[in-house]
Amino acid sequence: MASQLDMFANQVVEMRSERQDTPARSKRQAVPVPLTEEEMVSRLEDGGQYRVLRKLSPRQLTVSKRPEFRQVGVILDTETTGLNYRDDEIIEIGLVAFTFDGIGKIGDVIGVYGGLQQPSTPISAEITRLTGITDDMVEGQLIDMQRVRELIEPADLVIAHNAGFDRPFCEAFSNIFANKAWACSVCEIDWNARGFEGTKLGYLIGQAGYFHDGHRAVDDCFALLEVLDRCVGEDEGPFAELLRTSGQSRVRIFAEHSPYEMKDHLKGRGYRWSDGSDGRPKSWWIEIGVDEFRDELHYLRSEIYRWEDADPPVQHLTAFDRYKA
């Protein structure tokens, strides 16, 4: 059928007769010639009925920095034995160090490390299912802290896709992570405004047009780097937005001792509950921009406490202390 997609183009080539009893003569014959992979992809995508995902290939390591990219970022990912940094342990860490400039343009990959570590207790079947890491894989393994230190010490920014999870684990693991500026690529980028339907790394990678081998730490770091460096006609790319928002100060207000009957009002306004187990006040709390602080304090005093001199606990945050335990 003429409308059928033909993955083979016809090309006329010269053929010589195999007959031995007549002089060699040329004749023209049409034979199919395969399209290249990129040509096939173009045909599929141009029709509007297909969307092709390309396998994500890690960027090459560069041995020297370009002078225009003076700052260093490190994308970090961990796999752990559970969700509680006090009781659970890191069993894998992945680090990808890269350079960037002051406006958020990414330069080159300058360092990569991935390492496994044997925990003090066996890995549960559920963690193996989620991470693919088994007891046999980590037996006798130790994370190379000298290599980790080499990558983390010069970093101007440490980035994790859920820094609220990774930072407490990393700081419990080593104090090398404690005095660094951290950024979270989940909550400090408005992915929805960029047309993404979710914030999980797998969603972001797929919607960016790639697929990758997930759940291994270094692979996930490289995947996140590609998403952060993806610009599709935006004035500001994802990494530039992350750099800008992570550098802004924030304020965390704890509505401590607020009336119980006001809990639904607080929840509806975006407050979250802290049970006090993490060292914070046992109360509803919210994190907002510095420019929103005055209005939020007025709301609490007039609508929640109904007392003009109410003075709820306030915590001022920068990238150096945000996402700490």
Short mmCIF file of C-alpha atoms in Angstrom, two decimals:
data_model
loop_
_atom_site.label_atom_id
_atom_site.label_comp_id
_atom_site.label_asym_id
_atom_site.label_seq_id
_atom_site.Cartn_x
_atom_site.Cartn_y
_atom_site.Cartn_z
CA MET A 1 0.00 0.00 0.00
CA ALA A 2 1.30 3.46 -0.86
CA SER A 3 0.42 4.81 2.56
CA GLN A 4 2.33 2.12 4.42
CA LEU A 5 5.53 3.27 6.17
CA ASP A 6 8.47 1.85 4.24
CA MET A 7 11.61 1.48 6.31
CA PHE A 8 13.64 0.67 3.18
CA ALA A 9 14.44 3.07 0.37
CA ASN A 10 14.97 1.84 -3.20
CA GLN A 11 18.34 2.52 -4.66
CA VAL A 12 19.58 1.66 -8.14
CA VAL A 13 22.89 -0.13 -8.18
CA GLU A 14 25.13 -1.59 -10.87
CA MET A 15 25.07 -5.40 -11.13
CA ARG A 16 27.22 -7.57 -13.36
CA SER A 17 25.86 -10.64 -15.06
CA GLU A 18 27.02 -13.95 -13.67
CA ARG A 19 26.69 -15.62 -17.07
CA GLN A 20 30.10 -16.84 -18.26
CA ASP A 21 29.09 -17.58 -21.84
CA THR A 22 28.36 -13.94 -22.73
CA PRO A 23 30.43 -10.79 -22.32
CA ALA A 24 30.10 -9.12 -18.96
CA ARG A 25 27.42 -6.51 -19.15
CA SER A 26 25.85 -4.16 -16.71
CA LYS A 27 22.22 -3.99 -15.86
CA ARG A 28 20.35 -1.76 -13.45
CA GLN A 29 18.38 -3.38 -10.65
CA ALA A 30 16.52 -1.82 -7.71
CA VAL A 31 17.47 -3.31 -4.34
CA PRO A 32 16.34 -2.21 -0.90
CA VAL A 33 18.87 -0.29 1.18
CA PRO A 34 18.17 -0.08 4.95
CA LEU A 35 17.64 3.34 6.48
CA THR A 36 19.94 4.44 9.24
CA GLU A 37 18.59 4.39 12.79
CA GLU A 38 18.22 8.17 12.82
CA GLU A 39 16.32 8.11 9.51
CA MET A 40 13.93 5.50 10.89
CA VAL A 41 13.40 7.53 14.05
CA SER A 42 12.72 10.65 11.99
CA ARG A 43 10.13 8.86 9.88
CA LEU A 44 8.37 7.52 12.94
CA GLU A 45 8.35 10.81 14.81
CA ASP A 46 7.50 12.99 11.81
CA GLY A 47 4.21 11.16 11.38
CA GLY A 48 3.07 12.19 14.83
CA GLN A 49 1.91 8.68 15.77
CA TYR A 50 5.04 7.51 17.54
CA ARG A 51 7.42 8.78 20.19
CA VAL A 52 10.85 7.20 20.36
CA LEU A 53 12.94 7.07 23.53
CA ARG A 54 16.70 7.18 23.16
CA LYS A 55 19.01 5.34 25.53
CA LEU A 56 20.82 7.77 27.79
CA SER A 57 24.59 7.51 27.49
CA PRO A 58 26.74 8.86 30.34
CA ARG A 59 28.78 11.94 29.48
CA GLN A 60 32.49 11.56 28.99
CA LEU A 61 34.84 12.52 31.79
CA THR A 62 36.93 15.64 31.15
CA VAL A 63 40.33 15.89 32.78
CA SER A 64 40.53 19.69 32.94
CA LYS A 65 38.08 22.51 33.58
CA ARG A 66 37.25 25.12 30.98
CA PRO A 67 37.99 28.57 32.46
CA GLU A 68 34.49 29.89 31.81
CA PHE A 69 33.02 27.20 34.09
CA ARG A 70 34.58 27.97 37.44
CA GLN A 71 32.07 26.44 39.86
CA VAL A 72 31.64 22.79 40.78
CA GLY A 73 28.43 20.90 41.40
CA VAL A 74 28.03 17.30 42.53
CA ILE A 75 24.96 15.24 41.80
CA LEU A 76 24.54 12.65 44.53
CA ASP A 77 22.38 9.57 44.91
CA THR A 78 22.25 6.97 47.67
CA GLU A 79 20.70 3.58 48.17
CA THR A 80 19.99 2.64 51.78
CA THR A 81 18.72 -0.21 53.93
CA GLY A 82 15.60 1.78 54.88
CA LEU A 83 14.06 5.21 55.33
CA ASN A 84 15.32 6.23 58.79
CA TYR A 85 18.79 7.80 58.77
CA ARG A 86 19.17 7.09 62.51
CA ASP A 87 18.76 3.33 62.17
CA ASP A 88 19.39 2.51 58.52
CA GLU A 89 22.61 2.65 56.51
CA ILE A 90 23.93 3.67 53.11
CA ILE A 91 24.72 0.65 50.97
CA GLU A 92 25.57 2.51 47.76
CA ILE A 93 26.57 6.03 46.85
CA GLY A 94 26.92 7.62 43.43
CA LEU A 95 28.60 10.94 42.70
CA VAL A 96 28.93 12.86 39.43
CA ALA A 97 30.91 16.11 39.64
CA PHE A 98 30.48 18.73 36.92
CA THR A 99 31.37 22.35 36.27
CA PHE A 100 28.97 25.26 35.77
CA ASP A 101 29.01 29.03 35.44
CA GLY A 102 27.33 31.82 37.36
CA ILE A 103 24.14 31.83 35.27
CA GLY A 104 23.53 28.10 35.52
CA LYS A 105 25.05 26.80 32.30
CA ILE A 106 26.52 23.32 32.72
CA GLY A 107 30.07 22.67 31.52
CA ASP A 108 31.81 19.29 31.78
CA VAL A 109 31.82 16.16 33.92
CA ILE A 110 35.06 16.24 35.92
CA GLY A 111 34.62 13.34 38.34
CA VAL A 112 32.63 10.15 38.84
CA TYR A 113 32.49 7.70 41.70
CA GLY A 114 30.18 4.85 42.63
CA GLY A 115 30.71 2.53 45.56
CA LEU A 116 28.97 -0.16 47.57
CA GLN A 117 29.20 -0.79 51.30
CA GLN A 118 28.29 -3.80 53.38
CA PRO A 119 25.80 -2.84 56.11
CA SER A 120 25.87 -4.15 59.67
CA THR A 121 22.70 -6.21 59.09
CA PRO A 122 21.47 -8.24 56.10
CA ILE A 123 19.66 -6.38 53.33
CA SER A 124 15.93 -7.05 53.37
CA ALA A 125 14.14 -8.64 50.44
CA GLU A 126 12.13 -5.44 49.97
CA ILE A 127 15.26 -3.28 49.66
CA THR A 128 16.76 -5.76 47.21
CA ARG A 129 13.57 -5.56 45.16
CA LEU A 130 13.69 -1.76 45.13
CA THR A 131 17.42 -1.29 44.57
CA GLY A 132 18.62 -4.50 42.95
CA ILE A 133 21.39 -4.69 45.56
CA THR A 134 21.93 -8.05 47.27
CA ASP A 135 23.99 -9.18 50.24
CA ASP A 136 26.38 -10.94 47.85
CA MET A 137 27.02 -7.68 45.98
CA VAL A 138 28.01 -5.75 49.09
CA GLU A 139 29.88 -8.49 50.92
CA GLY A 140 33.29 -7.12 51.93
CA GLN A 141 32.65 -3.79 50.16
CA LEU A 142 33.55 -0.38 51.61
CA ILE A 143 32.85 3.04 50.16
CA ASP A 144 36.14 4.76 49.30
CA MET A 145 35.96 7.84 51.53
CA GLN A 146 39.14 9.32 50.07
CA ARG A 147 37.51 9.36 46.65
CA VAL A 148 34.27 10.78 48.08
CA ARG A 149 36.23 13.52 49.82
CA GLU A 150 38.08 14.41 46.62
CA LEU A 151 34.77 15.07 44.87
CA ILE A 152 32.79 16.68 47.71
CA GLU A 153 35.39 19.04 49.20
CA PRO A 154 35.64 21.37 46.15
CA ALA A 155 31.89 21.32 45.48
CA ASP A 156 30.03 24.62 45.57
CA LEU A 157 26.67 22.82 45.46
CA VAL A 158 25.53 19.26 46.23
CA ILE A 159 22.37 18.22 44.39
CA ALA A 160 20.09 15.31 45.24
CA HIS A 161 16.76 14.27 43.80
CA ASN A 162 15.07 14.41 47.22
CA ALA A 163 17.69 16.12 49.34
CA GLY A 164 15.46 15.84 52.40
CA PHE A 165 16.16 12.10 52.29
CA ASP A 166 19.78 11.99 51.10
CA ARG A 167 21.28 14.80 53.19
CA PRO A 168 20.51 13.32 56.64
CA PHE A 169 21.88 9.93 55.56
CA CYS A 170 25.04 11.50 54.11
CA GLU A 171 25.70 13.67 57.16
CA ALA A 172 25.24 10.67 59.45
CA PHE A 173 27.70 8.80 57.23
CA SER A 174 30.42 11.50 57.12
CA ASN A 175 30.88 15.09 58.25
CA ILE A 176 32.31 15.94 54.81
CA PHE A 177 28.71 16.61 53.73
CA ALA A 178 27.73 18.78 56.70
CA ASN A 179 28.93 22.25 55.71
CA LYS A 180 27.94 22.17 52.06
CA ALA A 181 25.22 24.04 50.20
CA TRP A 182 22.56 21.56 49.12
CA ALA A 183 19.84 21.77 46.49
CA CYS A 184 16.83 19.53 45.86
CA SER A 185 15.93 18.88 42.23
CA VAL A 186 12.48 17.63 43.24
CA CYS A 187 11.10 20.65 45.06
CA GLU A 188 13.29 23.54 43.88
CA ILE A 189 12.35 23.25 40.21
CA ASP A 190 8.80 23.86 38.95
CA TRP A 191 8.62 20.75 36.77
CA ASN A 192 4.90 21.18 36.20
CA ALA A 193 5.46 24.59 34.62
CA ARG A 194 7.93 22.92 32.28
CA GLY A 195 5.33 20.45 31.04
CA PHE A 196 6.33 17.42 33.12
CA GLU A 197 3.60 15.29 34.68
CA GLY A 198 5.54 14.15 37.74
CA THR A 199 8.77 14.65 39.63
CA LYS A 200 10.03 11.08 39.90
CA LEU A 201 13.28 10.69 38.03
CA GLY A 202 11.84 7.97 35.80
CA TYR A 203 9.02 10.28 34.69
CA LEU A 204 11.41 13.15 34.01
CA ILE A 205 13.77 10.98 31.98
CA GLY A 206 10.95 9.44 29.93
CA GLN A 207 9.30 12.75 29.17
CA ALA A 208 12.67 14.19 28.21
CA GLY A 209 12.89 11.50 25.53
CA TYR A 210 15.30 9.06 27.17
CA PHE A 211 15.41 5.77 29.05
CA HIS A 212 18.16 4.53 31.31
CA ASP A 213 19.19 1.71 33.61
CA GLY A 214 17.65 3.01 36.82
CA HIS A 215 18.19 2.29 40.50
CA ARG A 216 21.98 2.17 40.38
CA ALA A 217 23.33 5.31 41.97
CA VAL A 218 25.76 6.54 39.32
CA ASP A 219 23.30 5.80 36.50
CA ASP A 220 20.67 7.89 38.26
CA CYS A 221 23.17 10.73 38.74
CA PHE A 222 23.95 10.85 35.03
CA ALA A 223 20.24 10.67 34.23
CA LEU A 224 19.50 13.64 36.47
CA LEU A 225 22.36 15.61 34.90
CA GLU A 226 20.77 15.21 31.46
CA VAL A 227 17.38 16.37 32.70
CA LEU A 228 18.89 19.37 34.48
CA ASP A 229 20.74 20.36 31.30
CA ARG A 230 17.69 19.99 29.06
CA CYS A 231 16.53 23.31 27.60
CA VAL A 232 13.62 23.38 25.16
CA GLY A 233 13.22 27.00 24.25
CA GLU A 234 13.00 28.14 27.86
CA ASP A 235 14.60 31.39 28.92
CA GLU A 236 15.89 29.60 31.99
CA GLY A 237 16.92 25.95 31.98
CA PRO A 238 16.16 23.53 34.84
CA PHE A 239 19.63 23.77 36.36
CA ALA A 240 19.65 27.56 36.15
CA GLU A 241 16.31 27.58 38.01
CA LEU A 242 17.68 25.19 40.62
CA LEU A 243 20.77 27.33 41.12
CA ARG A 244 18.65 30.45 41.56
CA THR A 245 16.04 28.99 43.90
CA SER A 246 18.52 27.11 46.07
CA GLY A 247 20.38 30.37 46.65
CA GLN A 248 17.31 32.09 48.06
CA SER A 249 16.79 32.28 51.81
CA ARG A 250 13.67 30.66 53.22
CA VAL A 251 11.77 30.89 56.47
CA ARG A 252 10.21 27.99 58.36
CA ILE A 253 7.42 28.97 60.76
CA PHE A 254 6.17 26.56 63.43
CA ALA A 255 2.58 27.20 64.57
CA GLU A 256 3.43 25.83 68.01
CA HIS A 257 0.57 25.67 70.54
CA SER A 258 -1.96 26.62 67.87
CA PRO A 259 -5.59 25.75 68.82
CA TYR A 260 -6.51 22.19 67.91
CA GLU A 261 -9.68 23.28 66.15
CA MET A 262 -7.57 25.32 63.69
CA LYS A 263 -5.66 22.31 62.33
CA ASP A 264 -7.81 22.02 59.19
CA HIS A 265 -7.24 25.69 58.41
CA LEU A 266 -3.48 25.23 58.74
CA LYS A 267 -3.48 22.06 56.67
CA GLY A 268 -5.53 23.74 53.97
CA ARG A 269 -2.98 26.57 53.82
CA GLY A 270 -0.12 24.15 53.23
CA TYR A 271 1.15 23.53 56.75
CA ARG A 272 2.57 20.09 57.55
CA TRP A 273 2.60 18.24 60.85
CA SER A 274 5.79 17.52 62.78
CA ASP A 275 5.51 15.01 65.62
CA GLY A 276 8.66 16.35 67.26
CA SER A 277 10.70 13.20 66.65
CA ASP A 278 13.10 15.01 64.32
CA GLY A 279 14.06 17.66 66.86
CA ARG A 280 11.63 20.27 65.56
CA PRO A 281 8.76 21.65 67.66
CA LYS A 282 5.75 19.35 67.82
CA SER A 283 3.45 21.49 65.70
CA TRP A 284 2.16 22.40 62.27
CA TRP A 285 4.79 24.16 60.16
CA ILE A 286 5.33 25.73 56.77
CA GLU A 287 8.36 26.83 54.76
CA ILE A 288 8.01 30.04 52.76
CA GLY A 289 10.06 32.70 51.02
CA VAL A 290 11.47 35.60 53.02
CA ASP A 291 9.17 38.03 51.21
CA GLU A 292 6.14 36.06 52.36
CA PHE A 293 7.08 36.03 56.04
CA ARG A 294 5.34 39.22 57.12
CA ASP A 295 2.00 38.20 55.58
CA GLU A 296 2.21 34.69 57.02
CA LEU A 297 2.94 35.98 60.51
CA HIS A 298 -0.05 38.34 60.21
CA TYR A 299 -2.23 35.38 59.17
CA LEU A 300 -1.18 33.33 62.20
CA ARG A 301 -1.72 36.18 64.62
CA SER A 302 -5.09 37.25 63.24
CA GLU A 303 -6.64 33.95 62.08
CA ILE A 304 -5.04 31.20 64.17
CA TYR A 305 -3.83 32.54 67.51
CA ARG A 306 -6.05 35.66 67.44
CA TRP A 307 -3.47 37.37 69.57
CA GLU A 308 -1.50 40.31 68.19
CA ASP A 309 1.70 39.53 70.10
CA ALA A 310 1.84 35.83 69.23
CA ASP A 311 5.44 34.90 68.48
CA PRO A 312 5.69 31.42 66.92
CA PRO A 313 9.15 29.81 66.54
CA VAL A 314 10.89 30.78 63.30
CA GLN A 315 13.85 29.16 61.56
CA HIS A 316 15.77 31.00 58.84
CA LEU A 317 17.21 28.67 56.21
CA THR A 318 19.80 28.85 53.46
CA ALA A 319 21.17 26.15 51.21
CA PHE A 320 23.76 25.40 53.91
CA ASP A 321 21.18 24.25 56.46
CA ARG A 322 18.13 23.41 54.36
CA TYR A 323 17.29 19.68 54.24
CA LYS A 324 19.29 18.91 57.36
CA ALA A 325 17.74 16.37 59.72
#
